[in-house]
XYZ file of C-alpha atoms in Angstrom:
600
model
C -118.116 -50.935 36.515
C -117.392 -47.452 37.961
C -119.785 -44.796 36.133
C -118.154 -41.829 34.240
C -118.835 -38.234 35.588
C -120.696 -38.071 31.826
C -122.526 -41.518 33.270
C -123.400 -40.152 36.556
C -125.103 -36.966 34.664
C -127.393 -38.707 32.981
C -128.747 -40.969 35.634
C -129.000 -37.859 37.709
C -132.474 -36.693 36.309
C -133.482 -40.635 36.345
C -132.801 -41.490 40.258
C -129.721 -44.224 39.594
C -129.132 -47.448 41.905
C -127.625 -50.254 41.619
C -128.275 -53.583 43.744
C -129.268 -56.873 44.164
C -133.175 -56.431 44.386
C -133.735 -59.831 45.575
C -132.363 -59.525 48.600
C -132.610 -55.641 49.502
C -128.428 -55.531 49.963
C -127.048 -52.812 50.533
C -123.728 -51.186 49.592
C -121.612 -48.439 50.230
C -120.803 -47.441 46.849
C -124.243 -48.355 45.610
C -125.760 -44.586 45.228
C -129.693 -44.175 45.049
C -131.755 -40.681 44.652
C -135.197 -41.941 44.803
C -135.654 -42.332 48.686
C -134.949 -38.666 49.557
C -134.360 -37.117 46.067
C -130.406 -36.552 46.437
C -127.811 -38.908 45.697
C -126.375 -41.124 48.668
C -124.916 -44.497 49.576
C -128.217 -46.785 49.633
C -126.451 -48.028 52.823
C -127.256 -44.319 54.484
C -130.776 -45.404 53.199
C -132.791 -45.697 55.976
C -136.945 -46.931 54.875
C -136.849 -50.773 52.872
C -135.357 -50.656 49.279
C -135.316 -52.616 46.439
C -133.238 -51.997 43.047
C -133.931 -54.415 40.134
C -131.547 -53.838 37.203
C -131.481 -54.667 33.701
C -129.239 -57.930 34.776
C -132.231 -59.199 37.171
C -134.746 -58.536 34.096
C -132.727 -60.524 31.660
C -131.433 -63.556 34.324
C -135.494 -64.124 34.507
C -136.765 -63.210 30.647
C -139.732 -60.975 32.299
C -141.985 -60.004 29.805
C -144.066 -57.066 31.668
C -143.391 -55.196 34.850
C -145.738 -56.902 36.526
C -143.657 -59.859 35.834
C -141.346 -58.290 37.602
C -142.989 -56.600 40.410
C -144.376 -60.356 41.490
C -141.372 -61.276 43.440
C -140.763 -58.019 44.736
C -141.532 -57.971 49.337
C -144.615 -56.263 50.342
C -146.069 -56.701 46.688
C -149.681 -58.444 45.552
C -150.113 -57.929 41.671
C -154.269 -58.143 41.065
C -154.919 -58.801 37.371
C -157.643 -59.310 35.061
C -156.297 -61.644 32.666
C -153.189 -61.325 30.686
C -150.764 -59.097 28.907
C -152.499 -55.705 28.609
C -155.549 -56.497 30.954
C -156.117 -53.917 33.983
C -153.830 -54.356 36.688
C -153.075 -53.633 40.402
C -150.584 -53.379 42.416
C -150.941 -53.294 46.321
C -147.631 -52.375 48.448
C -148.142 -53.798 52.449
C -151.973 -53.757 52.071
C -152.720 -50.444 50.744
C -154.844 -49.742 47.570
C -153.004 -49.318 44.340
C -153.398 -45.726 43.878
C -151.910 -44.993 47.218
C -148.451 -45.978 45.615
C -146.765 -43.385 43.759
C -145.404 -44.396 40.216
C -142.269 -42.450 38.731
C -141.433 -42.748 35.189
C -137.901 -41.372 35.058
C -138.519 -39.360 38.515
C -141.943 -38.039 37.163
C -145.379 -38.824 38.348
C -147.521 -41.306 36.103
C -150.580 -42.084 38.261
C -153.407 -41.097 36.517
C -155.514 -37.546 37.402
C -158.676 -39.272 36.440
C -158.398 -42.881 38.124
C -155.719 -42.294 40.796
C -153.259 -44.910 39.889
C -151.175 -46.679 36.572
C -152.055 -49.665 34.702
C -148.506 -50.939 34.834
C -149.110 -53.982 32.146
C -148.659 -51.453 30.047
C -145.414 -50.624 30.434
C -142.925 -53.467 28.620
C -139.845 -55.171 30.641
C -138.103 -54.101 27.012
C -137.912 -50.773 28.075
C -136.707 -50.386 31.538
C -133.306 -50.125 32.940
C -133.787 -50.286 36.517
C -136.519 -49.930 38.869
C -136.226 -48.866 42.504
C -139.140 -49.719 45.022
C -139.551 -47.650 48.324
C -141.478 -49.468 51.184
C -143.493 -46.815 53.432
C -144.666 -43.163 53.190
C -142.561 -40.506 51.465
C -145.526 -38.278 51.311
C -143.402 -35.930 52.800
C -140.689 -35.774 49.798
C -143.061 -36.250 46.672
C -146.737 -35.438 47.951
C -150.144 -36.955 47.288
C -150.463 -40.875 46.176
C -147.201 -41.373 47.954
C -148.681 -43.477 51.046
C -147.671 -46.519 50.744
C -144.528 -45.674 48.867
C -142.770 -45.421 46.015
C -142.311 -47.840 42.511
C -139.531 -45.507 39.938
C -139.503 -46.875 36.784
C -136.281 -45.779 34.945
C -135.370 -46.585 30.824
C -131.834 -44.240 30.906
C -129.132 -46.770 30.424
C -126.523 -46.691 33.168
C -123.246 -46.875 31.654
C -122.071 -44.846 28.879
C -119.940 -47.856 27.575
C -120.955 -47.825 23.660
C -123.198 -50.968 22.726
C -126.216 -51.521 20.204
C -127.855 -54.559 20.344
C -131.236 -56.693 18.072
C -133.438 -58.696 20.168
C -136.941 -60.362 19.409
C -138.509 -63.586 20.350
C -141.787 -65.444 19.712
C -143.926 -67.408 22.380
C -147.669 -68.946 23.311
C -150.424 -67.021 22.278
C -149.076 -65.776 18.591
C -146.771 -63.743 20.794
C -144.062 -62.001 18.892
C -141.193 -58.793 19.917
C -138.937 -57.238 17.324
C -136.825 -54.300 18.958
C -133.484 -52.424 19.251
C -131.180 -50.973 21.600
C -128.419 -48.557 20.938
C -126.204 -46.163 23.380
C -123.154 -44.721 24.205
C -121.244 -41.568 23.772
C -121.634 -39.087 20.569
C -118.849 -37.013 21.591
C -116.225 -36.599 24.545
C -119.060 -34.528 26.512
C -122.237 -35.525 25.027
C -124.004 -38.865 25.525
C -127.117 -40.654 23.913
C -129.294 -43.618 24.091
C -132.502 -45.142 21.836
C -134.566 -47.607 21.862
C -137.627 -49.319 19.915
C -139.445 -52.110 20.636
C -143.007 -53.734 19.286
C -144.829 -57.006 21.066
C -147.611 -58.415 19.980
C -150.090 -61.439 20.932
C -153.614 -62.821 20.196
C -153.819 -63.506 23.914
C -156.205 -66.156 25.508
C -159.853 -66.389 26.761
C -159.816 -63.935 29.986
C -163.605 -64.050 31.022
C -165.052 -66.583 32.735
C -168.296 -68.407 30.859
C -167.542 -66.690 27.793
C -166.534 -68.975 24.665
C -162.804 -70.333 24.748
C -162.090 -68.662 21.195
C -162.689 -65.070 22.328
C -159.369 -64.297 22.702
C -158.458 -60.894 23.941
C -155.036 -59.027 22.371
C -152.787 -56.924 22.976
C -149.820 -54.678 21.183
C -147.520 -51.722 22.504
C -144.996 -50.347 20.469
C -142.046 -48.113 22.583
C -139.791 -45.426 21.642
C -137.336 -44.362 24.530
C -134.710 -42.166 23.566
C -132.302 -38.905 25.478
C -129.653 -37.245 25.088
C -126.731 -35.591 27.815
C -124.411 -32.829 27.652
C -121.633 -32.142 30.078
C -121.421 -28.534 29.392
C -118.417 -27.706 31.919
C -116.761 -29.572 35.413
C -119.989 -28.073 37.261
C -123.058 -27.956 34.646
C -124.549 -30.601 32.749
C -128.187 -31.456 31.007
C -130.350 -33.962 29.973
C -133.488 -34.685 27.899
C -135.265 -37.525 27.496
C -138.470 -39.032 25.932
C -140.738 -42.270 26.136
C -143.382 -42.799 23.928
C -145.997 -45.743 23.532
C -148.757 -46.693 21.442
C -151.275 -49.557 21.358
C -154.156 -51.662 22.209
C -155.703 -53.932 24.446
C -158.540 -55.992 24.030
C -160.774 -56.431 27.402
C -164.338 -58.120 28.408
C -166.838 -56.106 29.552
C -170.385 -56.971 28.429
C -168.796 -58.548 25.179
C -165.423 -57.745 23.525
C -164.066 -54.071 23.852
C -160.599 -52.720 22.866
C -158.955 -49.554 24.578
C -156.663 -47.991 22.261
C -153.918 -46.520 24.086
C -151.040 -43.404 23.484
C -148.878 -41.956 26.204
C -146.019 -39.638 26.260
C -143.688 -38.289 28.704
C -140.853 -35.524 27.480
C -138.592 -34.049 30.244
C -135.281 -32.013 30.828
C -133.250 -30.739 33.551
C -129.909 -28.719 34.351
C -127.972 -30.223 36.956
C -125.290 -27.460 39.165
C -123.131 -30.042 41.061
C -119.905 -29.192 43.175
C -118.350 -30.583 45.830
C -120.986 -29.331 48.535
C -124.063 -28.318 46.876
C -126.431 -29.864 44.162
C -129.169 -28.045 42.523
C -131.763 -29.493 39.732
C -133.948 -27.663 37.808
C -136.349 -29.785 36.064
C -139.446 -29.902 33.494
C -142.068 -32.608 32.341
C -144.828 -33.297 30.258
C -147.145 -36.269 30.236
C -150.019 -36.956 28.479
C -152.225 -40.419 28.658
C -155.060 -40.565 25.553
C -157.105 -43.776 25.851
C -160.314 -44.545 23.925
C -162.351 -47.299 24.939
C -165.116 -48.952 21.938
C -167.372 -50.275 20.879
C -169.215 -51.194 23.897
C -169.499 -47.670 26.549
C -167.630 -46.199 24.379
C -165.232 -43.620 26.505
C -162.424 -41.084 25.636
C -159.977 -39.975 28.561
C -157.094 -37.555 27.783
C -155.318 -36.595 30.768
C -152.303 -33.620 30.855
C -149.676 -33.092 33.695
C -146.861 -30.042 33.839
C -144.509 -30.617 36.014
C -142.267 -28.285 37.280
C -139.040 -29.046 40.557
C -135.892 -27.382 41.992
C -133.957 -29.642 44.210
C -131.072 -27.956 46.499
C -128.650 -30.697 48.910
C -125.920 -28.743 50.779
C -123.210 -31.234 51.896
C -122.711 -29.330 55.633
C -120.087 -31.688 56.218
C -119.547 -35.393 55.988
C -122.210 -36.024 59.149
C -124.940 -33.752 58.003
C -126.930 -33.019 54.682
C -129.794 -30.662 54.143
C -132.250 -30.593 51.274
C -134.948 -28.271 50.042
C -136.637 -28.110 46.996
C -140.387 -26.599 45.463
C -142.549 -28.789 42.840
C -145.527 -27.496 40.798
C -147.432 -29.263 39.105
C -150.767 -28.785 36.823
C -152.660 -31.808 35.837
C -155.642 -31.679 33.600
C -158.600 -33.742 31.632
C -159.036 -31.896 28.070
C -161.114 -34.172 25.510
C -162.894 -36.632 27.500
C -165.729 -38.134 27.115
C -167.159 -37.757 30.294
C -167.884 -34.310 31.536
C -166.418 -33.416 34.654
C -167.552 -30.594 37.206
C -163.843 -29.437 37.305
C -161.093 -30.885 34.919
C -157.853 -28.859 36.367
C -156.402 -28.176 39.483
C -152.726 -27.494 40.250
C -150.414 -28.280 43.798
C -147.737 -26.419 44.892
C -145.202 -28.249 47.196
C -142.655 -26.976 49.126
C -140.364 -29.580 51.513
C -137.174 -29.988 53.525
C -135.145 -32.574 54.710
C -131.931 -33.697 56.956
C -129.890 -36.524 56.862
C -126.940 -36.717 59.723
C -124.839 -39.664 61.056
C -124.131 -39.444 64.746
C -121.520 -41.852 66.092
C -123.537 -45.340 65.299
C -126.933 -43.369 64.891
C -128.177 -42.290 61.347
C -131.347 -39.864 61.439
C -133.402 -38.388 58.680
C -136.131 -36.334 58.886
C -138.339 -34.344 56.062
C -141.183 -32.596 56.056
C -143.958 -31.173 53.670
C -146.268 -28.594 52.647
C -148.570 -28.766 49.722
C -150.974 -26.131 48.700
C -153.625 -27.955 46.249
C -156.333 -26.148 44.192
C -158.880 -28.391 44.463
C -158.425 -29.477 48.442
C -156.222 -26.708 50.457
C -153.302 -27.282 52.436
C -152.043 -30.583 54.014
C -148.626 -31.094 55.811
C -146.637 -34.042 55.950
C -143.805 -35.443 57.681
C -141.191 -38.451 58.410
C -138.951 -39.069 60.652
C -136.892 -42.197 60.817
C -133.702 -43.741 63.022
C -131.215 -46.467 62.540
C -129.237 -47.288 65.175
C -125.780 -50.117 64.236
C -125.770 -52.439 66.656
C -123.073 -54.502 65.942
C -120.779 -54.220 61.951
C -122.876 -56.838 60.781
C -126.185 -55.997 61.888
C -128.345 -52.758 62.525
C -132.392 -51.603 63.740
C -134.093 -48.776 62.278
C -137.472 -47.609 62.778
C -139.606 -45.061 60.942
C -143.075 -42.589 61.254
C -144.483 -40.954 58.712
C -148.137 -39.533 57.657
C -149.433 -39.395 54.206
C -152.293 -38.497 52.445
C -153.787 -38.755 48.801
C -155.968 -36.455 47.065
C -159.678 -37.774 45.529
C -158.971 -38.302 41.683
C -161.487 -36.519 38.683
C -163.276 -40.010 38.426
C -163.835 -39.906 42.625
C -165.457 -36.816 42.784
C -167.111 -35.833 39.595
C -168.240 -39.240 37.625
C -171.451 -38.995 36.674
C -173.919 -41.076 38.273
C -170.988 -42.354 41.006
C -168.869 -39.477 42.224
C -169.097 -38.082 45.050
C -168.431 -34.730 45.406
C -168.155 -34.416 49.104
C -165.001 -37.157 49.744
C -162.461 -36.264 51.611
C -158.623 -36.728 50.896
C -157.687 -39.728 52.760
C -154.728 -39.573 55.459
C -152.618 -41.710 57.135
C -149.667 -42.654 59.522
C -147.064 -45.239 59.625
C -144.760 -46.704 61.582
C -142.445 -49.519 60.735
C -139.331 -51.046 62.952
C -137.079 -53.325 61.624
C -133.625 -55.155 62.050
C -130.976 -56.596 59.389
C -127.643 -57.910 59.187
C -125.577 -59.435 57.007
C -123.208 -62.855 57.622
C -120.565 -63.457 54.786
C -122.746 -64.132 51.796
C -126.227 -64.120 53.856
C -128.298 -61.204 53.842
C -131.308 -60.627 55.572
C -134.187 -58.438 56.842
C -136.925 -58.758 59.152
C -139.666 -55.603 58.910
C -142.384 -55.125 61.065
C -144.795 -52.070 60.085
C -148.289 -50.295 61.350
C -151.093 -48.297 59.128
C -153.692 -46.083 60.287
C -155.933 -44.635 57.557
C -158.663 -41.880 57.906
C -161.146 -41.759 55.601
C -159.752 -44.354 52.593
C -160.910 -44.020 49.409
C -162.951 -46.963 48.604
C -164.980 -48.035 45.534
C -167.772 -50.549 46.422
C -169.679 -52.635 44.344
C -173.380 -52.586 43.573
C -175.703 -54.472 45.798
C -177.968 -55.884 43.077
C -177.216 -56.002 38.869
C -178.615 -53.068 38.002
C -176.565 -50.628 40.321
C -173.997 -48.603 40.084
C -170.419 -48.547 41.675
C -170.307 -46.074 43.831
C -167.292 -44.689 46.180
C -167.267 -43.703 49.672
C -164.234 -43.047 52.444
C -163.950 -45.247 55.254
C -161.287 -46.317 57.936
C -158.735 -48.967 57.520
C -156.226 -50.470 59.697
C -153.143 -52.076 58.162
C -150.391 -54.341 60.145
C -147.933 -56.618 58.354
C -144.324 -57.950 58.642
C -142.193 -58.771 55.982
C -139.019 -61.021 56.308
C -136.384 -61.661 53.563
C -133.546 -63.464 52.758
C -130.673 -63.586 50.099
C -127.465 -65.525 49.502
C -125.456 -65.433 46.762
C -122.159 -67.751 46.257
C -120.068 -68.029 42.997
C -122.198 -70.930 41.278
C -125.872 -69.822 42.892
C -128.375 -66.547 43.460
C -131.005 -67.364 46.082
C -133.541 -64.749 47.325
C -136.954 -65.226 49.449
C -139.500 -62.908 50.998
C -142.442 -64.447 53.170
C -145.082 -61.506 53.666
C -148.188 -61.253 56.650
C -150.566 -58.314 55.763
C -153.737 -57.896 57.373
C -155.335 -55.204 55.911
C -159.370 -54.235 57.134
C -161.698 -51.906 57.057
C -163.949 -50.306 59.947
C -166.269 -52.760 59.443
C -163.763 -55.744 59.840
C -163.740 -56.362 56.391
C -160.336 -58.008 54.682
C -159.497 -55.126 51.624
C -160.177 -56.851 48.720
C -157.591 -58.671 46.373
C -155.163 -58.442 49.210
C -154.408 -62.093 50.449
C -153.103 -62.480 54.198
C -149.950 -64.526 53.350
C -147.705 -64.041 50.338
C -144.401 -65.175 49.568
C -141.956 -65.673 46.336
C -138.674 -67.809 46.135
C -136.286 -67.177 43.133
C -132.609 -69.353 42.692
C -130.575 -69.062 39.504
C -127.411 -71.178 38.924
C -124.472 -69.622 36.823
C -122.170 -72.224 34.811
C -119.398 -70.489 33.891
C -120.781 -67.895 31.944
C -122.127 -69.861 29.159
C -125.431 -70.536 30.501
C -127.458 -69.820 33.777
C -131.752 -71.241 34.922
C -133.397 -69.854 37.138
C -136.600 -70.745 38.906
C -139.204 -68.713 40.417
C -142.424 -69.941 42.890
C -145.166 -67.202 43.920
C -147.335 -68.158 46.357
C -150.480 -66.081 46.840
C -152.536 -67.178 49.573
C -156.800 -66.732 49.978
C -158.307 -63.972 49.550
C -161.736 -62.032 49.239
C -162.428 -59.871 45.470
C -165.071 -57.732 46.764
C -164.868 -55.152 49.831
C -167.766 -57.128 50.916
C -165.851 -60.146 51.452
C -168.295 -62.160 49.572
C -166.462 -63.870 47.135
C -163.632 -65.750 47.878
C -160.096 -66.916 45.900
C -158.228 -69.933 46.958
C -154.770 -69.804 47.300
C -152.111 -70.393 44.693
C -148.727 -71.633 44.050
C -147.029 -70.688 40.809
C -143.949 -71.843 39.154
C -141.680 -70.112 36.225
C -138.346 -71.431 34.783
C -136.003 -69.562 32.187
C -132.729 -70.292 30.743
C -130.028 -68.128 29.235
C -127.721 -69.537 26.811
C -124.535 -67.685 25.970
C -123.835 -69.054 21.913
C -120.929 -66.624 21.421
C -119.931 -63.706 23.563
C -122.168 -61.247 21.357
C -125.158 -64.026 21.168
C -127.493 -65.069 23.540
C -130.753 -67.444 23.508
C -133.116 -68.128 25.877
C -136.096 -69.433 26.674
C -138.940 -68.970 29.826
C -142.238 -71.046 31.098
C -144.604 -69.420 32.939
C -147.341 -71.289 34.886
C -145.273 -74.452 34.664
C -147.474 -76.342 36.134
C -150.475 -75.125 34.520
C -152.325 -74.522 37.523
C -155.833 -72.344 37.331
C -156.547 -69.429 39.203
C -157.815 -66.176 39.470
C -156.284 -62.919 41.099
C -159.461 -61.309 39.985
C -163.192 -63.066 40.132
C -164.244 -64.112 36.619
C -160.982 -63.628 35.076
C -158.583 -66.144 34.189
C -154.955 -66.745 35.045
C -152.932 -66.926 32.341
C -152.594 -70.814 31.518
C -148.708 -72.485 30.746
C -146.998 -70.921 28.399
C -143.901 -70.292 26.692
C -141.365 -67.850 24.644
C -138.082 -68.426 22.962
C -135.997 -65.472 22.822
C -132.440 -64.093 21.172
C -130.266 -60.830 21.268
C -126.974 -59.863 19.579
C -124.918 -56.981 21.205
C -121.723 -55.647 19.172
């Protein structure tokens, strides 16, 4: 469906992109902003992308983002237990706060802990997600080493539709929610949406008693509005909201209550050659953990961007842009030797097409309160062999700032760590043939002084953090088809990730790899079937505890009653196998959900 100017407006604050994310295709007239911060072709995209839309979430009934994330190349998901329970996620061997989460364009990884507990976030709620594979420290900054995951909840289209969905499953799981958008006016255009899960969940820990089941609830609210105020001007605000619990095991039953917001606007200047955004955003995370340690974090972030592209002519593009932004810890629990600090950014980029060669460059400067000055860069090539098939290759550093809990926890901190840095390099090939698609990425880490929490050597220790070196080498090679009556995507992933003392990083298994095909009948119903395999790994930085390797299976079907009515239905774990991504903490078991929408 071609997008209205209107359409186009509101996605612009929200980094828009359509694909198939399976297979990392790419398309002329797909447009994507989150690699470079402007709007281009994703085929002009040089570093690994991967869109999942709304369609992708719904063809596989994902519940979480996590869910979703699973299948995604150069992803391991490390989880302690089900819906709700802390979660990791670790892009081409790199720790999970050295990936950069976006929530409409905005930063969500915590001040305090460094990254985002994505199983908090609900499939319900998001409209696309785009996934960048290596550095763009040099666009967004800090956290942004091992690239980027944007979450987006803006609808796409500005088509009018409202639509009831719920469904029950294992577990006394149960969602109620609603979806409404569309135009208000010939200029003005608005979306909402509500949702509320809920389950009892299962036993999590490990030698505790089977009945000590561990919940969960979230309840969303997602709503915007945008105004097309003239040919050239338009605006947008927007708002999520979500509230909660989760139940967790740590020396008995605790529950975390949890609250975060995130409110943001921009005005958008767009002509034929030059774009400019001006935008703001608030977030605030509250959690409160009881009764067992009990802990209170409340953590504030102001942000603050101006984005300029001048279209110099159809070869070359140029970019510049400034982002501020203040993030604080107000109301916790745990007193910290400093609880604010602010960076200042400043960055430009190029993007030019010569002949068959495609270049893009950027580069960085960000001014930090708390840790000075650091300068980043990328530069990247991709050269078209032949119409069906191209190389690129990429460098780029990175670097990510110690978080509140690094330096000043009491007891565990330490004060005197360094930021950690880092270079990349990746070189890669792709092609297409007819309905084929493929990719074949090859890609090289160096990290100075990584940011690594160990554990204590005897029970009554603490956890303490320290930096330390770390190579990183991996490959990643993927394939999708797609034919009338069949989607088929796989990825098969190689990361070996160590640290100066040889050790594997922990949670990160050597071999990966995730195979998804969904058949279509007519467009009445459609199954598709998903296998993960996560092969052994160690759970400790030590390398002293070891988790086999694991092979699961999920199924879901769509049912199309009436053209307004759908059911469906999805296993997960079909085969009930047992495992552990975490030591101690259980896999979620089989189980299944039944689930039904009506659009009008």
């Amino acid at each position: 469906m071609k997008k209205s100017l209107l359409a186009a407006t509101v996605a612009s604050l929200c980094l828009p992109s359509f694909a198939s994310f399976a297979a990392d295709t790419t398309s002329d007239d797909v447009m994507v902003v989150t690699a470079n911060r402007f709007e281009q072709a994703q085929a002009d995209v040089i570093t690994p992308i991967t869109v999942v839309t709304r369609d992708d979430i719904e063809l596989e009934q994902a519940k979480s983002l996590t869910d979703i994330l699973r299948n995604v190349p150069g992803i391991q998901i490390g989880k302690s237990g089900g819906r709700g329970q802390a979660t990791s996620v670790f892009m081409r061997g790199f720790n999970s706060g050295d990936t950069l989460i976006l929530l409409n364009g905005l930063k969500l990884n915590s001040a305090s802990a460094g990254g985002y507990d994505l199983s908090t976030i609900p499939a319900a709620i998001i409209e696309r997600i785009d996934i960048i594979r290596g550095p763009r420290a040099a666009m967004y900054g800090s956290d942004a080493i091992a690239g980027v995951i944007n979450i987006i909840t803006v609808p796409e289209s500005d088509v009018t539709t409202h639509q009831l969905f719920g469904g029950i499953g294992g577990d006394n799981y149960s969602q109620i929610g609603w979806r409404s958008s569309g135009k208000l006016n010939q200029n003005t255009f608005g979306y909402l949406s509500l949702n509320r899960e809920y389950t009892d969940g299962y036993a999590v820990k490990v030698g505790r008693p089977k009945n000590e089941r561990l919940g969960y609830e979230v309840k969303s609210l997602t709503g915007g509005l945008s105004h097309q105020f003239s040919d050239t001007v338009s605006g947008n605000l927007q708002l999520v909201y979500n509230d909660g619990y989760s139940e967790f095991d740590s020396n008995g039953v605790n529950t975390t209550d949890l609250e975060s917001y995130q409110y943001a606007g921009n005005l958008k200047y767009q002509s034929d050659s030059l774009s400019s955004i001006f935008t703001l955003g608030h977030n605030k995370d509250n959690t409160y953990n009881y009764p067992n340690w009990p802990a209170r974090y409340i953590t504030l972030r102001d942000n603050a961007s101006w984005v300029n592209s001048i279209s110099v002519n159809n070869n070359l593009q140029l970019n510049s842009g400034i982002d501020w932004i203040k993030e604080s810890i107000k109301g916790s629990s745990t007193s910290y030797i400093k609880d604010s600090r602010i960076n200042k950014g400043l960055f430009f980029s190029s993007q030019g097409n010569i002949k068959n060669f495609k270049l893009d460059s950027s580069i960085r400067l960000d001014d930090n309160s708390s840790y000075g000055d650091k300068v980043t860069w990328n530069l990247a090539m991709a050269y078209q062999l032949v119409p069906s098939m191209s190389v690129f290759a990429s460098h780029g550093t990175g670097f990510k700032a110690p978080t509140f809990n690094d330096l000043y926890t009491e007891g565990s901190g330490n004060p005197d760590l360094k930021p950690q840095n880092s270079q990349s390099t990746q070189l890669g090939l792709k092609g297409h043939t007819g309905d084929l698609n493929w990719q074949l990425v090859g890609y090289h880490s160096i990290i100075d002084d990584m940011i690594i929490w160990y554990n204590p050597t005897d029970i009554t220790g603490s956890w303490f953090v320290d930096n330390t070196d770390a190579d990183i080498k991996g490959a990643e090679f993927i394939v999708g088809l797609d034919t009338d009556s069949f989607s088929h995507s796989f990825n098969i992933n190689y990361t070996d990730a160590q640290d100066d003392m040889g050790h594997q990083l922990a949670r990160r298994a050597k071999w990966n790899a995730n195979w998804s095909s969904t058949y279509f009948y007519n467009d009445i119903w459609d199954t598709t079937l998903q296998l993960n395999y996560l092969g052994k790994r160690y759970s400790d930085p030590s390398n002293h505890i070891t988790l086999p390797s694991v092979v699961l299976a999920n199924i879901a079907v769509n049912y199309n009653v009436t053209s307004a009515w759908q059911v469906s239905a999805r296993i997960d774990n079909l085969f009930n196998k047992e495992y552990q991504t975490v030591d101690t903490y259980r896999g979620q078991e089989r189980i299944g959900f039944l689930n039904t929408k009506y659009k009008f």
